mmCIF file of C-alpha atoms in Angstrom:
data_model
loop_
_atom_site.group_PDB
_atom_site.id
_atom_site.type_symbol
_atom_site.label_atom_id
_atom_site.label_comp_id
_atom_site.label_asym_id
_atom_site.label_seq_id
_atom_site.Cartn_x
_atom_site.Cartn_y
_atom_site.Cartn_z
ATOM 1 C CA MET A 674 114.816 116.138 109.351
ATOM 2 C CA GLY A 675 111.235 117.238 109.123
ATOM 3 C CA GLY A 676 108.709 119.129 107.069
ATOM 4 C CA PRO A 677 108.451 118.663 103.317
ATOM 5 C CA MET A 678 111.467 116.341 103.002
ATOM 6 C CA ALA A 679 110.097 113.937 105.626
ATOM 7 C CA SER A 680 106.705 114.025 103.928
ATOM 8 C CA LEU A 681 108.319 113.248 100.571
ATOM 9 C CA LEU A 682 110.253 110.350 102.104
ATOM 10 C CA ALA A 683 107.032 109.037 103.683
ATOM 11 C CA GLN A 684 105.349 109.097 100.271
ATOM 12 C CA ALA A 685 108.331 107.363 98.656
ATOM 13 C CA THR A 686 108.239 104.690 101.362
ATOM 14 C CA MET A 687 104.507 104.186 100.797
ATOM 15 C CA LEU A 688 105.073 103.742 97.044
ATOM 16 C CA THR A 689 107.918 101.316 97.737
ATOM 17 C CA HIS A 690 105.570 99.368 99.993
ATOM 18 C CA PHE A 691 102.942 99.150 97.235
ATOM 19 C CA ALA A 692 105.634 97.993 94.801
ATOM 20 C CA PHE A 693 106.712 95.319 97.274
ATOM 21 C CA LEU A 694 103.116 94.109 97.673
ATOM 22 C CA ALA A 695 102.705 93.961 93.900
ATOM 23 C CA TYR A 696 105.957 91.998 93.685
ATOM 24 C CA VAL A 697 104.769 89.564 96.382
ATOM 25 C CA VAL A 698 101.550 88.860 94.485
ATOM 26 C CA PHE A 699 102.745 89.019 90.856
ATOM 27 C CA GLY A 700 106.525 88.588 91.038
ATOM 28 C CA GLY A 701 106.373 84.855 90.466
ATOM 29 C CA PHE A 702 105.478 85.533 86.845
ATOM 30 C CA LEU A 703 108.956 87.049 86.393
ATOM 31 C CA ALA A 704 110.375 83.569 86.933
ATOM 32 C CA TRP A 705 108.586 82.423 83.785
ATOM 33 C CA ARG A 706 111.081 84.509 81.828
ATOM 34 C CA TRP A 707 113.956 84.566 84.308
ATOM 35 C CA PRO A 708 114.070 81.402 86.451
ATOM 36 C CA ARG A 709 116.591 82.978 88.829
ATOM 37 C CA ALA A 710 113.850 85.405 89.882
ATOM 38 C CA PHE A 711 112.158 82.565 91.785
ATOM 39 C CA ALA A 712 114.492 82.625 94.817
ATOM 40 C CA PRO A 713 114.044 86.331 95.667
ATOM 41 C CA HIS A 714 110.317 85.976 95.076
ATOM 42 C CA LEU A 715 110.188 83.034 97.485
ATOM 43 C CA VAL A 716 111.889 85.218 100.118
ATOM 44 C CA ALA A 717 109.443 88.077 99.492
ATOM 45 C CA VAL A 718 106.399 85.788 99.684
ATOM 46 C CA THR A 719 107.691 84.194 102.882
ATOM 47 C CA TRP A 720 108.222 87.627 104.425
ATOM 48 C CA GLY A 721 104.777 88.813 103.278
ATOM 49 C CA ALA A 722 103.103 85.720 104.702
ATOM 50 C CA LEU A 723 104.902 86.139 108.018
ATOM 51 C CA ILE A 724 103.924 89.804 108.262
ATOM 52 C CA VAL A 725 100.217 89.041 107.846
ATOM 53 C CA THR A 726 100.165 85.937 110.045
ATOM 54 C CA VAL A 727 102.504 86.759 112.943
ATOM 55 C CA PRO A 728 100.847 89.554 114.956
ATOM 56 C CA TRP A 729 103.963 90.703 116.833
ATOM 57 C CA LEU A 730 106.107 90.983 113.686
ATOM 58 C CA ASP A 731 106.416 94.560 112.425
ATOM 59 C CA CYS A 732 107.133 95.446 108.827
ATOM 60 C CA PRO A 733 110.216 97.653 108.488
ATOM 61 C CA LEU A 734 108.635 99.622 105.627
ATOM 62 C CA THR A 735 105.636 100.481 107.802
ATOM 63 C CA MET A 736 107.927 101.507 110.642
ATOM 64 C CA LEU A 737 109.977 103.665 108.255
ATOM 65 C CA GLU A 738 106.893 105.352 106.810
ATOM 66 C CA ASP A 739 105.565 106.003 110.326
ATOM 67 C CA HIS A 740 108.912 107.546 111.267
ATOM 68 C CA PHE A 741 108.872 109.899 108.286
ATOM 69 C CA ARG A 742 105.192 110.813 108.762
ATOM 70 C CA ARG A 743 105.761 111.694 112.412
ATOM 71 C CA ALA A 744 108.859 113.701 111.464
ATOM 72 C CA ALA A 745 106.639 115.604 109.016
ATOM 73 C CA GLY A 746 104.122 116.301 111.796
ATOM 74 C CA GLN A 747 101.583 113.800 110.430
ATOM 75 C CA PRO A 748 99.968 110.845 112.178
ATOM 76 C CA GLY A 749 101.545 107.434 111.619
ATOM 77 C CA VAL A 750 99.865 104.914 109.342
ATOM 78 C CA GLY A 751 99.684 101.988 111.731
ATOM 79 C CA ALA A 752 99.311 98.780 109.727
ATOM 80 C CA PHE A 753 99.977 99.410 106.028
ATOM 81 C CA ILE A 754 97.431 96.950 104.658
ATOM 82 C CA ASP A 755 94.759 98.147 107.076
ATOM 83 C CA THR A 756 95.423 101.766 106.093
ATOM 84 C CA TYR A 757 95.882 101.600 102.323
ATOM 85 C CA VAL A 758 94.516 98.283 101.079
ATOM 86 C CA SER A 759 91.764 96.726 103.203
ATOM 87 C CA GLY A 760 88.625 98.802 102.968
ATOM 88 C CA VAL A 761 90.126 100.736 100.051
ATOM 89 C CA LEU A 762 90.847 98.155 97.328
ATOM 90 C CA TYR A 763 88.290 95.696 98.693
ATOM 91 C CA PRO A 764 85.733 95.762 101.527
ATOM 92 C CA THR A 765 87.199 94.886 104.918
ATOM 93 C CA ARG A 766 84.892 91.895 105.277
ATOM 94 C CA TYR A 767 86.696 90.276 102.303
ATOM 95 C CA VAL A 768 90.186 90.221 103.843
ATOM 96 C CA LEU A 769 90.327 86.428 103.851
ATOM 97 C CA VAL A 770 89.072 86.274 100.252
ATOM 98 C CA ALA A 771 91.745 88.786 99.198
ATOM 99 C CA GLN A 772 94.452 86.785 100.985
ATOM 100 C CA VAL A 773 93.321 83.535 99.362
ATOM 101 C CA LEU A 774 93.175 85.243 95.968
ATOM 102 C CA ALA A 775 96.699 86.658 96.403
ATOM 103 C CA ALA A 776 98.008 83.245 97.503
ATOM 104 C CA SER A 777 96.277 81.674 94.491
ATOM 105 C CA VAL A 778 97.968 84.114 92.102
ATOM 106 C CA VAL A 779 101.328 83.261 93.687
ATOM 107 C CA ALA A 780 100.602 79.519 93.415
ATOM 108 C CA VAL A 781 99.567 79.840 89.747
ATOM 109 C CA SER A 782 102.693 81.853 88.955
ATOM 110 C CA TRP A 783 104.923 79.254 90.630
ATOM 111 C CA LEU A 784 103.139 76.329 88.994
ATOM 112 C CA GLY A 785 103.316 77.997 85.589
ATOM 113 C CA GLY A 786 106.980 78.792 86.097
ATOM 114 C CA TYR A 787 107.701 75.210 87.073
ATOM 115 C CA LEU A 788 105.828 73.833 84.044
ATOM 116 C CA ARG A 789 107.651 76.224 81.694
ATOM 117 C CA TRP A 790 111.014 75.344 83.258
ATOM 118 C CA ARG A 791 110.273 71.642 83.078
ATOM 119 C CA GLY A 792 109.053 71.927 79.486
ATOM 120 C CA ALA A 793 112.101 73.936 78.435
ATOM 121 C CA ARG A 794 114.446 71.379 79.983
ATOM 122 C CA GLY A 795 112.613 68.533 78.280
ATOM 123 C CA THR A 796 112.671 70.266 74.900
ATOM 124 C CA GLY A 797 116.359 71.105 75.206
ATOM 125 C CA ALA A 798 117.245 67.564 76.185
ATOM 126 C CA ARG A 799 115.280 66.018 73.269
ATOM 127 C CA THR A 800 116.709 68.477 70.774
ATOM 128 C CA HIS A 801 120.247 67.786 71.960
ATOM 129 C CA ARG A 802 119.826 64.004 71.755
ATOM 130 C CA MET A 803 118.385 64.210 68.264
ATOM 131 C CA GLY A 804 121.382 66.182 67.069
ATOM 132 C CA ARG A 805 119.442 69.355 66.317
#
């Protein structure tokens, strides 16, 4: 497979990668509404943290996009974040700030989800005991 189809698949993989990154950062807020969403988000955050902290670990989405780009006769992307995010969405010198900010958003989403879950359980228990 090559040419336009490979290029289209490379673009689709890139968009999937952006969606995954958005899910890693903001997906914890889904658990505020759907508590079962916490477990898959925990897996995604763990994977995302490993990818950015373990230098020898390669992201399968990056490898897939590189495969499709090369099949289309284009250069590979290398590291996804270095290609599309760092230096594009924020200056490269602020990588650590961006990582801390992303981790903070995740922490706030998890804390908020926990507080909502805890509050909902407490309210349900009180209402049940009072016969309402």
